[in-house]
Coordinates of N, CA and C in Angstrom, one line a residue:
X24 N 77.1 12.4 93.2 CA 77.4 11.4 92.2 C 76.3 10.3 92.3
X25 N 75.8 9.8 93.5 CA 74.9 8.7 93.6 C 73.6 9.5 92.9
X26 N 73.2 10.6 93.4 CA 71.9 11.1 92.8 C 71.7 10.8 91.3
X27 N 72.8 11.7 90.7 CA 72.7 11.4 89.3 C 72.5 10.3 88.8
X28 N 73.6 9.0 89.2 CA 73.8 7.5 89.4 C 71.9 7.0 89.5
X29 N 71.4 7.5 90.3 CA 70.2 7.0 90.9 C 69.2 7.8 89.6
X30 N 68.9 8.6 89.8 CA 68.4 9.3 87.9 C 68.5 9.1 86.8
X31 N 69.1 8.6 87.2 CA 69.7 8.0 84.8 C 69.1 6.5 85.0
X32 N 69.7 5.6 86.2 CA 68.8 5.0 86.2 C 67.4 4.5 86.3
X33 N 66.8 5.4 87.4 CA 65.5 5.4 87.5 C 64.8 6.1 86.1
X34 N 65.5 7.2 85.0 CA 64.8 7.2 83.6 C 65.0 6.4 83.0
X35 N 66.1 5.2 82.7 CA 66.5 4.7 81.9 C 65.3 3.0 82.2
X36 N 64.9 2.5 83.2 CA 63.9 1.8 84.1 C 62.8 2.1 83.2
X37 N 62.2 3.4 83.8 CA 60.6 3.5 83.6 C 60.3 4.0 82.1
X38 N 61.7 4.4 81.5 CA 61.3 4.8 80.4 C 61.0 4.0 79.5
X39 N 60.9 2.8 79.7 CA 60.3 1.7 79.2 C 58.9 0.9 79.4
X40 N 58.3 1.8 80.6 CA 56.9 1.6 81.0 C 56.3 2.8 80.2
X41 N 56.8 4.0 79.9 CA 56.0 5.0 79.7 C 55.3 4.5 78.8
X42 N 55.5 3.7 77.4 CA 54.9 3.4 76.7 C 53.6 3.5 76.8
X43 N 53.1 2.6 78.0 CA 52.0 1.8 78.4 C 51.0 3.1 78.3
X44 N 51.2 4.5 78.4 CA 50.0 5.4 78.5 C 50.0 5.7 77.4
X45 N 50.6 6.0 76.1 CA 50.0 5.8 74.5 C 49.6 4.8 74.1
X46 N 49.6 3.6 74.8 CA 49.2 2.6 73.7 C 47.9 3.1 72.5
X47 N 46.7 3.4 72.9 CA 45.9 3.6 72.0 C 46.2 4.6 70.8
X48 N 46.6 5.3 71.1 CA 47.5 6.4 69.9 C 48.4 5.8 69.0
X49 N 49.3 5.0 69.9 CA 49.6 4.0 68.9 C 49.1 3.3 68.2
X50 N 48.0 2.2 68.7 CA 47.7 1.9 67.8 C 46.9 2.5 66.6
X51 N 46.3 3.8 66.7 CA 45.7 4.2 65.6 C 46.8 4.8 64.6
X52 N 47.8 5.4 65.4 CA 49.0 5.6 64.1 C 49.7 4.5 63.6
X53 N 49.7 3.3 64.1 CA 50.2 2.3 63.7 C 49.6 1.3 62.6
X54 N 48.5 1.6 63.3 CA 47.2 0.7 62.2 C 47.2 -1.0 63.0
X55 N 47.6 -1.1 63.9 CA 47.6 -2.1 64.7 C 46.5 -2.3 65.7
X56 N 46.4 -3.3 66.1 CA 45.4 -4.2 67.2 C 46.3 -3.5 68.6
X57 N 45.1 -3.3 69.4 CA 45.5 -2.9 70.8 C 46.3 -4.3 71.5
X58 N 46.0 -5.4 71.2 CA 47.0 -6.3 71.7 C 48.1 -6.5 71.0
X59 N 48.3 -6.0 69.9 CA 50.1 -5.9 69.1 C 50.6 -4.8 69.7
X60 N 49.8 -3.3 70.1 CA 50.9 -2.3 70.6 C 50.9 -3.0 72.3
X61 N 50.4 -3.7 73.1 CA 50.6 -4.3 74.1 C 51.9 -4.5 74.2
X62 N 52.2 -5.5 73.3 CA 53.4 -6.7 73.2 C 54.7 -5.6 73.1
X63 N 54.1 -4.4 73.0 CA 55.7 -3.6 73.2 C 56.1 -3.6 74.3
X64 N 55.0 -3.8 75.3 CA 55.4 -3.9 76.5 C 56.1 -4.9 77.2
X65 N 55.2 -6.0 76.8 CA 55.6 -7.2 77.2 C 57.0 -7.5 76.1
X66 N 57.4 -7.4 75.3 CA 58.7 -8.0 74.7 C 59.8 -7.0 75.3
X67 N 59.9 -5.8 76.0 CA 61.0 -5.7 76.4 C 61.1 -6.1 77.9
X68 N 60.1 -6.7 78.7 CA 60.2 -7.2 79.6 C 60.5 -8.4 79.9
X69 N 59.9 -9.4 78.9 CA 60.8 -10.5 78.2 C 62.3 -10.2 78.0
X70 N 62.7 -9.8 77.3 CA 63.8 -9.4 76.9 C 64.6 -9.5 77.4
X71 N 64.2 -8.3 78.7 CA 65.1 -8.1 79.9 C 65.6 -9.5 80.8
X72 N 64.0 -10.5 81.1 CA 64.2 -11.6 81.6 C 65.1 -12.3 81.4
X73 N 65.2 -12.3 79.8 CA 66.1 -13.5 79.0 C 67.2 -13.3 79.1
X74 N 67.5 -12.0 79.2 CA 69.1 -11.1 78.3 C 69.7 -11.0 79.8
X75 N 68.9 -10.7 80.9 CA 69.5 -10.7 82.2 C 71.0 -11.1 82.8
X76 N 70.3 -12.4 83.2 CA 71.5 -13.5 83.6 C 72.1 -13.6 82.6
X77 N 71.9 -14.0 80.9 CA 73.5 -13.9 80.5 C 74.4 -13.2 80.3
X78 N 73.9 -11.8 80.2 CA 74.4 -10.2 79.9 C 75.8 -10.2 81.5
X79 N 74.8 -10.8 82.8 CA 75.3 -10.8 83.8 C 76.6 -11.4 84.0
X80 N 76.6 -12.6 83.3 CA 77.7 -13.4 83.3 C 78.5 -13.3 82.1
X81 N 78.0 -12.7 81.0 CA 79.3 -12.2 80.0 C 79.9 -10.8 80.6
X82 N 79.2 -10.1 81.1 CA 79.7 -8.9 81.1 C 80.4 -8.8 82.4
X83 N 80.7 -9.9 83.3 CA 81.3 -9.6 84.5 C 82.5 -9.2 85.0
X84 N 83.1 -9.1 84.2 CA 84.3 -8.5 84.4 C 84.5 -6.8 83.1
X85 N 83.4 -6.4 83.0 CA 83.5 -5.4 81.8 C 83.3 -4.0 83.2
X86 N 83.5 -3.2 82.6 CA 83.6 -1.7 83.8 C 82.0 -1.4 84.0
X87 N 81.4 -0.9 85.1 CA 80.3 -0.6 85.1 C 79.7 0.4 84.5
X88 N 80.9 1.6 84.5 CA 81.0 3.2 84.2 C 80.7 2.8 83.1
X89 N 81.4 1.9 82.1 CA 81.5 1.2 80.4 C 80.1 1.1 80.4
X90 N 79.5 0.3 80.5 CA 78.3 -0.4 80.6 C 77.4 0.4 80.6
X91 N 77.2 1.3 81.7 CA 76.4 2.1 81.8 C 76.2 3.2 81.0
X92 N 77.9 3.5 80.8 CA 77.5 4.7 79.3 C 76.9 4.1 78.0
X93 N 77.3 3.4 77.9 CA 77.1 2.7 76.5 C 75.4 2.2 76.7
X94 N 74.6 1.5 77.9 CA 73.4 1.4 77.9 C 72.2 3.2 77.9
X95 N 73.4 3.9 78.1 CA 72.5 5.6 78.0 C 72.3 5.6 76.9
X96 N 73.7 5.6 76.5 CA 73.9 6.2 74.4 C 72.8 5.3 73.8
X97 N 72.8 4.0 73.9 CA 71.8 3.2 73.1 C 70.3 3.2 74.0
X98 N 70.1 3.9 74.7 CA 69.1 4.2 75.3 C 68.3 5.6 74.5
X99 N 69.3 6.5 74.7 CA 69.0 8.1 73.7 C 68.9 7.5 72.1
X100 N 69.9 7.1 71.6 CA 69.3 6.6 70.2 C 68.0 5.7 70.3
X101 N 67.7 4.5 70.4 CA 66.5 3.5 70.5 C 65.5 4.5 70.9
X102 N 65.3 5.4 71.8 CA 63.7 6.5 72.0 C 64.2 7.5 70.8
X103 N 65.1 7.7 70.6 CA 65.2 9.1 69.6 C 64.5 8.4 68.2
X104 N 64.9 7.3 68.0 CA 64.6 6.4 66.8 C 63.0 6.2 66.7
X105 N 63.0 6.0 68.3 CA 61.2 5.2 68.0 C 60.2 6.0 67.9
X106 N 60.8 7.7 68.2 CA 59.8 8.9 68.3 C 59.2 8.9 66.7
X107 N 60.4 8.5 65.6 CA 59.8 8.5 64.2 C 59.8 7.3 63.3
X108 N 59.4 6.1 64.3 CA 59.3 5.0 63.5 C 58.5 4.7 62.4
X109 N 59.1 4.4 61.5 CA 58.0 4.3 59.8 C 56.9 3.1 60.4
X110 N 57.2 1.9 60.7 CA 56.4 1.2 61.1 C 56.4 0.0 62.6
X111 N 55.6 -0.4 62.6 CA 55.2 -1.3 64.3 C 56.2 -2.3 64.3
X112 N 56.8 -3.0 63.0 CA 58.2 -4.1 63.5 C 59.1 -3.2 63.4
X113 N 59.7 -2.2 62.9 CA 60.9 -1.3 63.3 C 60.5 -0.5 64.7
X114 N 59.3 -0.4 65.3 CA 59.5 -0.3 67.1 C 59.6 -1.2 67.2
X115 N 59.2 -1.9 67.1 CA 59.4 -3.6 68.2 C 60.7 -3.6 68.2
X116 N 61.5 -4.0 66.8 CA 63.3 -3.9 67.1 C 64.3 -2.8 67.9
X117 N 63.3 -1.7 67.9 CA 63.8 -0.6 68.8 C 63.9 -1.0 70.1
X118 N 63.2 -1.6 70.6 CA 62.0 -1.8 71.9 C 63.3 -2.8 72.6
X119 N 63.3 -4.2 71.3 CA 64.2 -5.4 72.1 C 65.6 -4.8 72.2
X120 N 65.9 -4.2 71.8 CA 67.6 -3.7 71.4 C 67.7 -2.6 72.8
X121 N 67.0 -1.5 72.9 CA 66.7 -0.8 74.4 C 66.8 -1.9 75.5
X122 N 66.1 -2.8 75.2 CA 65.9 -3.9 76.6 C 67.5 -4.6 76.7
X123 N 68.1 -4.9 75.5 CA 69.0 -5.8 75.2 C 70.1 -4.7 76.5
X124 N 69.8 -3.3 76.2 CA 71.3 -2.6 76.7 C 70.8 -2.8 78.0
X125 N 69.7 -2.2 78.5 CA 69.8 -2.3 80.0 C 69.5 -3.7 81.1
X126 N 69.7 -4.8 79.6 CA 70.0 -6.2 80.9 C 70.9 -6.5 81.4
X127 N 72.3 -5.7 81.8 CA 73.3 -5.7 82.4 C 73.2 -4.4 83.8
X128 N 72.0 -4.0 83.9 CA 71.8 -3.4 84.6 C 71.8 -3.7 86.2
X129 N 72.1 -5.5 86.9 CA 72.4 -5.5 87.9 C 73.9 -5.0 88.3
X130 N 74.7 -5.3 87.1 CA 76.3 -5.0 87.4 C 76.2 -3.3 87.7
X131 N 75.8 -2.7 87.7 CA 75.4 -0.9 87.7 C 75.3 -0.6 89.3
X132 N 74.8 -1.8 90.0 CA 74.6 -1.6 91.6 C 76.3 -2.0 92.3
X133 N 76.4 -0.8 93.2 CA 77.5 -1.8 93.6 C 76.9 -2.6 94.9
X134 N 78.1 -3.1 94.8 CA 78.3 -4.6 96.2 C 78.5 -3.9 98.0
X135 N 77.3 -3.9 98.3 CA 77.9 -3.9 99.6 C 79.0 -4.2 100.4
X136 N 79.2 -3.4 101.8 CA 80.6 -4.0 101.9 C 80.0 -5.3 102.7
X137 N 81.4 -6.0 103.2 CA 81.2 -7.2 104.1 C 80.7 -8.6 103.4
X138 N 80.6 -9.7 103.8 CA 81.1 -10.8 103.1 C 79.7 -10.9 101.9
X139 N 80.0 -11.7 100.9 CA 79.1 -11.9 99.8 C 78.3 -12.7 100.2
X140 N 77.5 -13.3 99.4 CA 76.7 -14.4 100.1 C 77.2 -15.7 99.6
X141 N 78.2 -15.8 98.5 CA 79.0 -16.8 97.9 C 79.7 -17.2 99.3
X142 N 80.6 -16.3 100.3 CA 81.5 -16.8 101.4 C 80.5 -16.6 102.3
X143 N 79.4 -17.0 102.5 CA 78.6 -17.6 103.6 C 78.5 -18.8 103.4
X144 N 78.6 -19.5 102.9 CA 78.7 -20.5 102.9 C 80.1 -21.2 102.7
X145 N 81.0 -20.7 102.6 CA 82.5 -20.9 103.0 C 82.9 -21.2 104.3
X146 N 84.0 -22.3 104.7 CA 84.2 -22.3 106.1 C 84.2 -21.3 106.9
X147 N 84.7 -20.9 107.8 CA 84.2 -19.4 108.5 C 85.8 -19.1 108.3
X148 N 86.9 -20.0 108.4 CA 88.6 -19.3 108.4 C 88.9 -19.1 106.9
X149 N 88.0 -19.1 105.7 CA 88.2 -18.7 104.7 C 87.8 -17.5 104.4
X150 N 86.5 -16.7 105.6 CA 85.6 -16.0 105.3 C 86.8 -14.6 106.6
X151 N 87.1 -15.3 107.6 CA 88.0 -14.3 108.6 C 88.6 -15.5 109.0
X152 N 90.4 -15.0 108.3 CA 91.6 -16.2 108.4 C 91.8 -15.1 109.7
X153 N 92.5 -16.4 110.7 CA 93.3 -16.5 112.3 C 94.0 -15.3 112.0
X154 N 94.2 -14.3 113.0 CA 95.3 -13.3 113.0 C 96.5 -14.0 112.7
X155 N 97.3 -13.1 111.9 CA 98.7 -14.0 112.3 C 99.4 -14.7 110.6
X156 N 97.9 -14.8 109.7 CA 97.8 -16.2 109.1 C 98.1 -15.8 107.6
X157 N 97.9 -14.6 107.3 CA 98.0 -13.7 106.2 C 99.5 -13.4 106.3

């Protein structure tokens, strides 16, 4: 289960770098400037930055398994889409909407065991109560 876990991941990651080795094909099918098919790069990594933390904190109580299917599915449509994009702003919206799914992508890790780093800094009898005390 981790393998697969660890593979969907690690495609669903870099398949957002692959870009970077067409760019020039791109731009000749696009009819764009090599620094506009760039920016496909750079806006879903933006994206990601932006969408991160708050994706993190809306989605914190949402199921990870949820999350994760739903960032596949919109993962397989957004590249299925952008293999026959009519033009360079309908990728771009492909591009931010792919990034938009996988910025909830820290909730996908789980939590080690043993205290958080939120209860390190907690008195120590909040973090391990006195025998007895529970």
């Amino acid at each position: 289960m981790h393998a697969w876990l660890f593979a969907t991941a690690f495609v669903l990651y870099t398949g957002d770098y692959v870009i970077a080795g067409v760019l020039p094909e791109l731009t000749n099918d696009l009819g764009v400037t090599e620094g506009q098919t760039g920016q496909l790069v750079a806006v879903s990594s933006l994206t990601v930055a932006l969408a991160a933390p708050i994706a993190t904190v809306v989605l914190a109580h949402a199921s990870r398994r949820r999350l994760f299917g739903f960032a596949l599915l919109v993962f397989i449509f957004t590249k299925s889409t952008a293999a026959v994009a009519p033009s360079f702003a309908v990728l771009m919206i492909l591009r931010v909407v792919a990034a938009m799914a996988l910025s909830p992508g820290k909730r996908w890790h789980s939590t080690p065991p043993g205290p958080t780093s939120a209860s390190l800094w907690e008195p120590r009898s909040a973090v391990l109560p006195y025998p007895g005390s529970g």
